[in-house]
Coordinates of C-alpha atoms in Angstrom, one line a residue:
Chain A
M268 CA -7.7 36.8 10.9
T269 CA -4.6 34.6 10.6
E270 CA -4.2 32.0 8.0
A271 CA -1.4 29.4 8.1
A272 CA 0.4 29.0 4.8
A273 CA 0.0 25.2 4.4
H274 CA 1.8 23.4 1.8
E275 CA 1.2 19.8 0.5
F276 CA 3.7 17.2 1.0
R277 CA 3.5 13.8 -0.5
F278 CA 4.8 10.7 1.3
A279 CA 4.9 6.9 1.0
V280 CA 5.0 4.5 4.0
N281 CA 6.5 1.2 3.3
V282 CA 5.5 -1.5 5.8
L283 CA 7.2 -4.9 5.8
P284 CA 7.4 -7.9 8.1
K285 CA 10.3 -7.5 10.5
P286 CA 13.3 -9.7 9.8
G287 CA 12.7 -13.0 11.4
I288 CA 8.9 -12.8 11.4
L289 CA 7.1 -15.3 9.4
D290 CA 6.0 -13.9 6.0
P291 CA 3.4 -16.4 4.6
Q292 CA 2.8 -14.2 1.5
G293 CA 6.4 -14.0 0.8
R294 CA 6.6 -17.9 1.0
A295 CA 3.5 -18.2 -1.1
V296 CA 5.1 -16.0 -3.9
E297 CA 8.3 -18.1 -3.8
G298 CA 6.2 -21.3 -4.0
S299 CA 4.6 -19.9 -7.2
L300 CA 7.8 -19.1 -9.0
G301 CA 8.3 -22.7 -10.2
H302 CA 4.9 -22.7 -12.0
L303 CA 6.0 -19.5 -13.9
G304 CA 9.4 -21.1 -14.8
V305 CA 11.2 -18.4 -12.9
T306 CA 14.5 -19.1 -11.1
G307 CA 17.0 -17.2 -9.2
V308 CA 14.5 -15.3 -7.1
S309 CA 14.8 -15.3 -3.4
G310 CA 14.2 -13.3 -0.2
V311 CA 10.5 -12.3 -1.2
R312 CA 8.8 -10.2 1.4
V313 CA 5.4 -8.8 0.9
G314 CA 4.1 -5.8 2.8
R315 CA 2.0 -2.7 2.3
R316 CA 2.5 0.6 0.7
V317 CA 0.5 3.7 1.8
E318 CA 0.7 6.9 -0.2
L319 CA -0.8 10.0 1.2
V320 CA -0.7 13.8 1.0
V321 CA -0.3 16.0 4.1
A322 CA -1.0 19.7 4.3
A323 CA 1.3 21.3 6.9
A324 CA 3.3 24.4 7.5
D325 CA 6.7 22.7 6.6
A326 CA 8.1 19.4 5.7
S327 CA 9.2 18.4 9.2
T328 CA 5.8 18.8 10.6
A329 CA 4.3 16.8 7.7
R330 CA 6.8 14.1 8.2
A331 CA 6.0 13.9 12.0
I332 CA 2.3 13.5 11.1
V333 CA 3.1 10.7 8.7
D334 CA 5.4 9.0 11.2
R335 CA 2.6 9.0 13.8
L336 CA 0.1 7.5 11.3
A337 CA 2.7 4.9 10.2
H338 CA 3.3 3.8 13.9
E339 CA -0.4 3.9 15.0
L340 CA -2.5 3.2 12.1
F341 CA -0.5 1.6 9.2
S342 CA 1.7 -0.9 11.0
N343 CA 1.8 -3.3 13.9
P344 CA 5.0 -2.4 15.5
L345 CA 5.3 -5.8 17.2
I346 CA 5.8 -7.6 13.9
E347 CA 6.3 -5.0 11.2
Q348 CA 8.7 -2.4 10.4
Y349 CA 8.2 0.7 8.3
E350 CA 10.1 3.4 6.5
L351 CA 9.0 6.8 5.3
E352 CA 9.6 7.9 1.7
A353 CA 9.2 11.6 0.7
L354 CA 7.8 11.7 -2.8
N355 CA 8.6 14.5 -5.1
A356 CA 6.4 13.5 -8.0
P357 CA 2.9 15.1 -8.3
V358 CA -0.1 13.2 -6.9
V359 CA -1.1 11.8 -10.3
E360 CA 1.2 8.9 -11.2
A361 CA 2.7 8.5 -14.6
A362 CA 3.5 4.7 -14.5
R363 CA 0.9 2.1 -15.3
Chain B
M291 CA 32.2 -26.3 -17.8
T292 CA 30.7 -22.9 -18.1
E293 CA 29.5 -21.0 -15.2
A294 CA 27.3 -17.8 -15.5
A295 CA 28.6 -15.1 -13.3
A296 CA 25.3 -14.2 -11.6
H297 CA 25.0 -11.2 -9.5
E298 CA 22.2 -10.4 -7.0
F299 CA 20.0 -7.5 -7.5
R300 CA 17.5 -6.2 -5.1
F301 CA 14.1 -4.7 -6.2
A302 CA 10.9 -3.4 -4.8
V303 CA 7.6 -3.5 -6.6
N304 CA 5.1 -1.0 -5.5
V305 CA 1.4 -1.9 -6.5
L306 CA -1.4 0.6 -6.1
P307 CA -4.9 0.9 -7.2
K308 CA -5.2 2.7 -10.6
P309 CA -6.4 6.3 -10.3
G310 CA -10.2 6.2 -10.5
I311 CA -10.4 2.7 -9.0
L312 CA -12.2 2.5 -5.8
D313 CA -9.7 2.1 -2.9
P314 CA -11.8 1.0 0.2
Q315 CA -8.7 0.7 2.4
G316 CA -7.6 4.3 1.6
R317 CA -11.2 5.4 2.5
A318 CA -11.0 3.5 5.7
V319 CA -7.8 5.1 6.6
E320 CA -9.2 8.6 5.9
G321 CA -12.2 7.7 8.0
S322 CA -10.0 6.8 10.8
L323 CA -8.0 10.1 10.9
G324 CA -10.7 12.0 12.8
H325 CA -10.5 9.5 15.7
L326 CA -6.7 10.2 15.9
G327 CA -7.3 13.9 15.9
V328 CA -5.3 14.2 12.6
T329 CA -6.2 16.9 10.0
G330 CA -4.8 17.8 6.7
V331 CA -4.4 14.3 5.3
S332 CA -5.8 13.5 2.0
G333 CA -5.4 11.3 -1.1
V334 CA -4.6 8.1 0.9
R335 CA -4.0 5.1 -1.3
V336 CA -3.2 1.6 0.1
G337 CA -1.5 -0.9 -1.9
R338 CA 1.3 -3.6 -1.6
R339 CA 4.9 -3.5 -1.6
V340 CA 7.0 -6.6 -2.6
E341 CA 10.8 -6.7 -2.0
L342 CA 12.8 -9.5 -3.6
V343 CA 16.3 -10.5 -4.7
V344 CA 17.1 -11.7 -8.2
A345 CA 20.2 -13.5 -9.2
A346 CA 20.9 -12.7 -12.9
A347 CA 23.7 -12.0 -15.2
D348 CA 23.1 -8.3 -15.3
A349 CA 20.8 -5.6 -14.0
S350 CA 18.5 -5.5 -17.1
T351 CA 18.0 -9.2 -17.1
A352 CA 17.1 -8.9 -13.4
R353 CA 14.7 -6.1 -14.0
A354 CA 13.0 -8.0 -16.8
I355 CA 12.2 -10.9 -14.4
V356 CA 10.9 -8.6 -11.8
D357 CA 8.7 -6.8 -14.3
R358 CA 7.2 -10.1 -15.5
L359 CA 6.5 -11.2 -11.9
A360 CA 5.0 -7.8 -11.1
H361 CA 2.7 -8.1 -14.1
E362 CA 1.8 -11.7 -13.8
L363 CA 1.9 -12.4 -10.0
F364 CA 2.0 -9.3 -7.9
S365 CA -0.6 -7.1 -9.5
N366 CA -4.0 -7.3 -11.2
P367 CA -3.5 -5.1 -14.3
L368 CA -7.1 -4.4 -14.7
I369 CA -7.3 -2.4 -11.5
E370 CA -3.7 -1.9 -10.3
Q371 CA -0.6 -0.1 -11.5
Y372 CA 2.8 -0.9 -10.4
E373 CA 6.3 0.6 -10.5
L374 CA 9.7 -1.0 -10.0
E375 CA 12.3 0.3 -7.7
A376 CA 16.0 -0.7 -7.8
L377 CA 17.2 -1.0 -4.2
N378 CA 20.8 -0.3 -3.5
A379 CA 20.7 -1.2 0.2
P380 CA 21.8 -4.6 1.4
V381 CA 19.2 -7.2 1.9
V382 CA 19.0 -6.6 5.7
E383 CA 17.1 -3.4 6.5
A384 CA 18.3 -0.8 8.8
A385 CA 15.0 0.8 9.7
R386 CA 12.8 -0.5 12.4

């Protein structure tokens, strides 16, 4: 009986509108800043963040799985770009 | 005539459902994994990522503005948590 020694790797995928693609949520945020009395904020872009845990034999295998999911499931490659982020922290978050 | 020497600081705000809060998008992703033939993925959480540029006199002033926006505009503190991320890269992204 064989048993693969799988480790757990935690990643985040940050998905944002590609430069030049209309970002209506970003514009809406910028339109709200005046009501809050906030000045000096620009370049607001609103996207998604997906965090996940992958059990795999090694980090590069895990990253390849996350890259495939990011491309096929988490983003629309026509209008969005994504970046992968390896997370070292444990699964339970400390921040509020 | 005085002129404040404002610098531009780039931040990201990552907003995620609080632990224990139902995350229907995360469950939907996990439900899709079988169709893609992907195994070993767990703990999927789907949230938002907001990137922005703040012009302020110093980094701590800029961070305070971002923290206020994250609390009042980008997140629902009842069900979501957020974390701030200082970004060093220039405003134009390199990744696809």
